[in-house]
Backbone as CSV, one residue per row, in Angstrom:
resi,resn,N_x,N_y,N_z,CA_x,CA_y,CA_z,C_x,C_y,C_z
1,UNK,19.220,2.806,-9.642,18.491,4.044,-8.849,17.051,3.421,-8.113
2,UNK,17.115,3.535,-6.685,15.643,3.507,-6.170,14.330,4.359,-6.745
3,UNK,13.608,3.533,-7.022,12.223,4.463,-7.452,11.520,5.273,-6.473
4,UNK,10.883,6.383,-6.750,10.403,6.245,-5.176,10.650,7.542,-4.089
5,UNK,10.182,7.484,-3.011,10.906,8.446,-1.908,11.986,7.132,-1.085
6,UNK,12.657,7.543,-0.382,14.086,6.607,0.229,13.457,7.038,1.536
7,UNK,13.410,5.739,2.390,13.057,5.892,3.999,14.219,5.852,4.430
8,UNK,14.616,7.103,5.033,16.355,7.247,5.308,16.570,6.382,6.495
9,UNK,15.611,6.923,7.607,15.631,6.510,9.088,14.325,5.557,9.152
10,UNK,15.052,3.830,9.441,13.882,3.045,9.490,13.152,2.956,10.736
11,UNK,13.714,3.940,12.105,13.506,3.707,12.968,12.161,4.655,13.421
12,UNK,11.712,5.797,12.479,10.976,6.761,12.258,9.531,5.774,11.881
13,UNK,8.479,6.805,12.462,7.368,6.963,12.010,7.004,7.786,10.829
14,UNK,6.798,7.480,9.812,6.579,7.771,8.457,4.737,7.765,7.823
15,UNK,4.428,9.138,6.986,3.416,9.092,6.638,3.298,8.547,5.250
16,UNK,2.909,7.695,4.712,2.753,6.575,3.540,1.944,6.572,3.067
17,UNK,2.449,6.824,1.753,1.184,6.489,0.569,1.574,5.423,-0.409
18,UNK,0.503,4.770,-0.370,0.685,3.402,-1.449,-0.351,3.598,-2.355
19,UNK,-0.077,3.487,-3.588,-1.043,3.537,-4.671,-1.064,1.998,-5.757
20,UNK,-2.572,2.030,-5.904,-2.603,0.810,-6.960,-2.383,0.975,-8.317
21,UNK,-1.725,0.503,-9.456,-1.478,0.642,-10.602,-2.976,1.413,-11.079
22,UNK,-1.835,2.376,-11.918,-3.372,3.217,-12.989,-4.421,4.027,-12.120
23,UNK,-3.887,3.585,-10.670,-5.429,4.348,-9.371,-6.558,4.242,-10.313
24,UNK,-6.354,2.318,-10.233,-8.023,1.401,-10.409,-8.280,1.471,-8.696
25,UNK,-9.670,1.920,-9.319,-10.591,1.840,-8.242,-10.777,0.531,-7.210
26,UNK,-9.698,-0.034,-6.639,-9.931,-1.678,-5.964,-10.829,-1.109,-4.579
27,UNK,-10.539,-0.768,-4.217,-11.334,-0.379,-2.915,-12.765,-0.132,-2.691
28,UNK,-12.913,0.105,-3.613,-14.304,0.818,-3.593,-15.200,-0.528,-3.493
29,UNK,-14.656,-1.544,-2.934,-15.329,-2.890,-2.872,-14.561,-3.266,-1.137
30,UNK,-15.721,-3.655,-0.175,-15.400,-4.255,0.740,-14.478,-5.354,1.255
31,UNK,-14.710,-6.186,0.195,-13.318,-7.488,0.354,-12.473,-7.111,0.240
32,UNK,-12.425,-5.982,-0.516,-10.777,-5.603,-1.217,-10.203,-4.932,0.288
33,UNK,-11.320,-3.912,1.059,-10.677,-3.199,2.061,-10.716,-3.912,3.250
34,UNK,-11.142,-4.854,3.029,-11.203,-5.952,4.041,-10.031,-6.684,4.480
35,UNK,-9.576,-6.484,3.208,-8.178,-7.510,2.836,-6.756,-6.606,3.333
36,UNK,-6.964,-5.319,2.957,-6.176,-4.655,3.681,-6.221,-4.626,5.385
37,UNK,-7.181,-4.293,5.791,-7.346,-4.252,7.402,-7.126,-5.557,7.809
38,UNK,-7.521,-6.655,7.192,-6.682,-8.178,8.076,-5.396,-8.079,7.845
39,UNK,-4.686,-7.536,6.964,-3.452,-7.683,6.940,-2.670,-6.908,8.054
40,UNK,-3.184,-5.618,8.120,-2.620,-4.455,8.880,-2.663,-5.095,10.388
41,UNK,-4.212,-6.079,10.871,-4.057,-6.449,12.031,-2.938,-7.553,11.944
42,UNK,-2.433,-8.412,10.832,-1.662,-9.560,11.112,-0.215,-8.480,11.615
43,UNK,-0.151,-7.626,10.619,1.318,-6.862,10.778,1.497,-6.498,12.104
44,UNK,0.525,-6.287,12.573,0.647,-5.318,14.037,0.927,-6.705,15.287
45,UNK,-0.041,-7.611,14.970,0.226,-9.181,15.953,1.449,-9.597,15.625
46,UNK,1.951,-9.719,14.814,3.085,-10.839,14.316,4.415,-9.770,13.155
47,UNK,4.318,-8.814,13.431,5.844,-8.267,12.488,5.865,-6.834,13.160
48,UNK,5.312,-6.454,14.238,6.230,-5.419,14.840,5.670,-4.028,14.542
49,UNK,4.602,-4.223,13.748,4.214,-2.794,13.394,3.637,-2.001,14.090
50,UNK,3.842,-0.718,13.914,3.026,0.143,14.765,2.090,1.225,14.348
51,UNK,0.870,1.111,13.992,-0.072,1.594,13.024,-0.577,2.707,13.887
52,UNK,-0.469,4.234,13.723,-1.082,5.295,14.348,-2.145,5.273,13.955
53,UNK,-2.340,5.290,12.802,-3.511,5.300,11.720,-3.561,5.462,10.142
54,UNK,-4.652,5.200,9.599,-4.613,4.617,8.409,-6.214,5.186,7.379
55,UNK,-5.885,5.316,6.284,-6.915,6.173,5.421,-6.970,4.883,4.174
56,UNK,-8.242,4.377,4.180,-8.226,3.486,2.966,-9.186,4.686,1.719
57,UNK,-8.476,4.694,0.540,-9.029,5.695,-0.500,-9.338,4.786,-1.244
58,UNK,-10.253,4.532,-2.481,-10.796,3.569,-3.703,-9.533,3.371,-4.064
59,UNK,-8.730,4.005,-4.223,-7.151,3.789,-5.594,-5.563,3.479,-4.437
60,UNK,-5.811,3.867,-3.021,-4.623,3.829,-2.360,-4.795,4.260,-1.256
61,UNK,-3.635,4.154,-0.327,-4.153,3.590,1.215,-2.918,4.785,1.915
62,UNK,-3.013,5.458,2.716,-2.511,6.651,3.385,-2.054,5.399,4.553
63,UNK,-0.888,5.461,5.269,-0.654,4.975,6.827,0.234,6.002,7.683
64,UNK,-0.001,5.692,9.214,1.032,6.714,9.503,1.488,5.335,10.569
65,UNK,2.931,4.861,10.397,3.309,3.413,10.492,4.738,3.848,10.727
66,UNK,5.100,2.800,11.606,6.665,2.546,12.603,6.789,1.549,12.490
67,UNK,8.187,0.808,12.267,8.432,-0.633,12.922,9.111,-0.541,14.098
68,UNK,8.711,-1.369,14.706,9.228,-1.928,16.092,10.824,-2.468,16.183
69,UNK,11.008,-2.918,15.242,12.338,-3.659,14.438,12.947,-2.736,14.125
70,UNK,12.696,-1.586,13.194,13.677,-0.733,12.462,13.997,-0.683,11.295
71,UNK,13.016,-1.976,10.311,13.135,-2.155,9.165,11.491,-1.705,8.296
72,UNK,11.633,-0.720,8.272,10.279,0.210,8.190,10.258,-0.504,6.158
73,UNK,11.173,-0.192,5.703,11.201,-0.851,4.342,10.837,-1.969,3.976
74,UNK,11.453,-2.964,4.775,10.495,-4.639,4.726,9.392,-5.071,4.627
75,UNK,9.073,-4.171,6.218,7.754,-4.388,6.428,6.924,-3.883,5.490
76,UNK,6.659,-2.793,5.120,6.259,-2.563,3.994,6.023,-3.158,2.704
77,UNK,7.372,-3.676,2.296,7.917,-4.796,0.916,6.768,-5.850,1.405
78,UNK,6.756,-6.505,2.698,6.244,-7.693,2.999,4.362,-7.106,3.141
79,UNK,4.152,-6.222,3.480,2.739,-5.788,3.789,2.146,-5.596,2.270
80,UNK,2.982,-5.193,1.089,2.217,-4.725,-0.518,2.161,-6.151,-1.083
81,UNK,3.575,-7.076,-0.800,3.459,-8.337,-1.530,2.277,-9.306,-1.234
82,UNK,2.283,-9.164,0.088,1.471,-10.000,0.751,-0.273,-9.826,0.411
83,UNK,-0.238,-8.190,0.340,-2.136,-7.913,0.041,-1.566,-7.921,-1.124
84,UNK,-1.006,-7.654,-2.386,-1.353,-8.021,-3.695,-1.520,-9.045,-4.495
85,UNK,-1.323,-10.035,-3.132,-1.459,-11.780,-3.734,-2.623,-11.858,-3.536
86,UNK,-2.777,-11.828,-2.195,-4.577,-11.683,-1.450,-5.892,-10.795,-2.307
87,UNK,-5.631,-9.988,-2.962,-6.356,-9.194,-3.512,-6.508,-9.844,-5.014
88,UNK,-5.264,-9.876,-5.694,-5.260,-10.608,-6.957,-6.437,-11.823,-6.742
89,UNK,-5.843,-12.892,-5.971,-6.663,-14.079,-5.411,-8.171,-13.914,-5.716
90,UNK,-8.292,-12.389,-4.435,-9.808,-12.470,-4.826,-10.810,-12.293,-5.953
91,UNK,-9.850,-11.119,-6.787,-10.237,-10.766,-8.178,-10.762,-12.154,-9.150
92,UNK,-9.427,-12.480,-8.669,-9.250,-13.990,-9.888,-10.756,-14.658,-9.676
93,UNK,-10.947,-15.160,-8.173,-11.847,-16.379,-7.719,-12.968,-15.888,-7.112
94,UNK,-13.402,-14.655,-6.689,-14.697,-14.033,-6.317,-15.235,-13.364,-7.159
95,UNK,-16.397,-12.928,-7.473,-17.551,-12.221,-7.968,-16.642,-10.825,-8.283
96,UNK,-16.474,-10.458,-9.444,-16.180,-9.227,-9.841,-16.145,-9.111,-11.113
97,UNK,-16.920,-7.801,-11.462,-18.171,-7.356,-12.522,-16.901,-7.006,-13.621
98,UNK,-15.425,-6.157,-12.745,-14.648,-5.904,-13.754,-13.335,-6.743,-14.288
99,UNK,-13.377,-8.068,-13.686,-12.211,-8.888,-13.249,-11.568,-8.694,-14.873
100,UNK,-11.536,-9.162,-15.432,-10.851,-9.273,-17.160,-10.006,-7.410,-17.418
101,UNK,-11.286,-6.692,-17.166,-10.307,-5.414,-17.322,-9.332,-5.235,-16.071
102,UNK,-9.615,-5.576,-14.843,-8.644,-5.366,-14.232,-7.491,-6.078,-14.602
103,UNK,-7.452,-7.371,-14.872,-6.177,-8.158,-14.559,-5.518,-7.434,-15.690
104,UNK,-6.036,-7.419,-16.804,-5.351,-6.459,-17.929,-4.671,-5.550,-17.494
105,UNK,-5.141,-4.732,-17.184,-4.351,-3.765,-16.401,-3.115,-3.973,-15.124
106,UNK,-3.270,-4.870,-14.374,-2.451,-5.436,-13.999,-1.779,-6.083,-14.846
107,UNK,-1.739,-6.769,-15.774,-0.331,-7.471,-16.224,0.317,-6.389,-17.202
108,UNK,-0.507,-5.426,-17.593,-0.136,-4.239,-18.538,1.086,-3.703,-17.614
109,UNK,1.272,-3.601,-16.483,1.942,-2.601,-15.627,2.917,-3.726,-15.118
110,UNK,2.909,-4.964,-15.714,4.625,-5.601,-15.602,5.332,-5.842,-16.680
111,UNK,4.531,-4.641,-17.950,5.660,-4.704,-19.178,7.009,-3.292,-18.871
112,UNK,6.655,-2.604,-17.919,7.479,-1.923,-17.891,8.232,-1.772,-16.468
113,UNK,8.197,-3.162,-16.174,9.092,-3.486,-14.947,9.502,-4.891,-15.039
114,UNK,10.766,-5.574,-14.872,11.114,-7.232,-14.580,10.890,-7.689,-13.950
115,UNK,10.344,-7.009,-12.292,10.089,-7.598,-11.127,9.312,-8.634,-10.797
116,UNK,7.475,-7.969,-11.617,6.586,-8.987,-11.834,6.151,-9.502,-12.919
117,UNK,6.445,-10.602,-13.236,5.865,-11.504,-14.280,4.536,-11.575,-14.984
118,UNK,3.568,-11.915,-13.842,2.083,-12.175,-14.082,1.527,-10.995,-13.723
119,UNK,1.042,-10.045,-12.625,0.618,-9.116,-12.511,1.284,-8.063,-11.116
120,UNK,0.842,-7.170,-11.680,1.437,-6.028,-10.682,0.152,-5.336,-10.031
121,UNK,0.283,-5.134,-8.817,-1.288,-4.384,-8.078,-0.647,-2.911,-7.824
122,UNK,0.240,-3.126,-6.450,0.600,-1.729,-5.964,1.461,-1.391,-7.094
123,UNK,1.879,0.403,-7.736,3.083,0.889,-8.028,4.164,0.714,-7.116
124,UNK,5.065,0.598,-7.957,6.582,1.198,-7.011,6.922,1.678,-6.307
125,UNK,7.100,1.399,-5.161,7.834,2.732,-4.370,6.429,2.992,-3.451
126,UNK,7.234,3.801,-2.614,6.135,4.443,-1.491,6.481,5.199,-1.286
127,UNK,5.204,6.641,-1.617,5.285,7.604,-1.134,5.587,8.002,0.277
128,UNK,6.620,8.018,1.107,6.780,7.728,2.166,7.548,9.254,2.677
129,UNK,6.817,10.063,3.960,7.650,11.125,4.295,7.703,10.712,5.819
130,UNK,8.647,11.064,6.388,9.433,10.888,7.688,8.319,12.089,8.543
131,UNK,7.640,11.532,9.713,7.340,12.716,10.669,8.165,12.704,11.969
132,UNK,8.563,14.118,11.896,9.397,14.623,12.371,9.065,15.840,13.537
133,UNK,7.996,16.282,13.403,7.332,17.296,14.490,6.023,17.089,14.698
134,UNK,5.029,17.309,15.453,3.673,17.503,15.675,3.314,18.378,14.715
135,UNK,4.261,19.549,14.427,3.240,20.482,13.231,3.252,19.771,11.811
136,UNK,4.132,19.009,11.471,3.863,18.009,10.176,2.637,17.406,10.301
137,UNK,2.464,17.208,11.479,0.927,16.171,11.418,-0.049,17.289,11.849
138,UNK,-0.257,18.219,12.153,-0.875,19.136,12.202,-1.224,19.454,10.491
139,UNK,-0.224,20.065,9.793,-0.430,21.193,8.816,-0.602,19.520,7.222
140,UNK,0.066,18.247,7.624,-0.120,17.720,6.656,-1.247,16.685,6.694
141,UNK,-1.502,16.140,7.832,-2.699,15.174,8.078,-3.715,15.487,8.800
142,UNK,-3.797,16.755,9.672,-4.974,17.184,10.023,-5.584,18.901,9.295
143,UNK,-4.687,19.403,8.483,-5.219,20.353,7.824,-5.532,21.988,8.391
144,UNK,-4.565,21.856,10.113,-4.502,22.571,10.785,-3.092,23.661,10.582
145,UNK,-3.016,24.718,11.143,-1.749,25.608,10.950,-1.448,25.544,12.696
């Protein structure tokens, strides 16, 4: 059985939430936020991502996103795979006072799943909600009625 929310209509815009395992505050550091932004820029230019908006919180990100080619799940999978490798590389090879603790948490996260063997950065699944009306945007994204 698939974990998390299922993207039923791959062609529609979705409100996506992707969360770091154990809600670790990774994006409190600029270099990790910059990695997310660079990857979003790459996906827009090279992977037909339509990005309507995003917010980077300290331990998760929100995207309003759509795939021009209609395979949003594949696009998100590739995005999460690339960003996890890039950020883990930065944690391992750049100055990071929390390195050992973070890597231990990311290693422990692999024990409950067989997909990753070294480290797991993102929680499995995407909290994906299809954006089907402008009222959805006003109520859920803008806080307006």
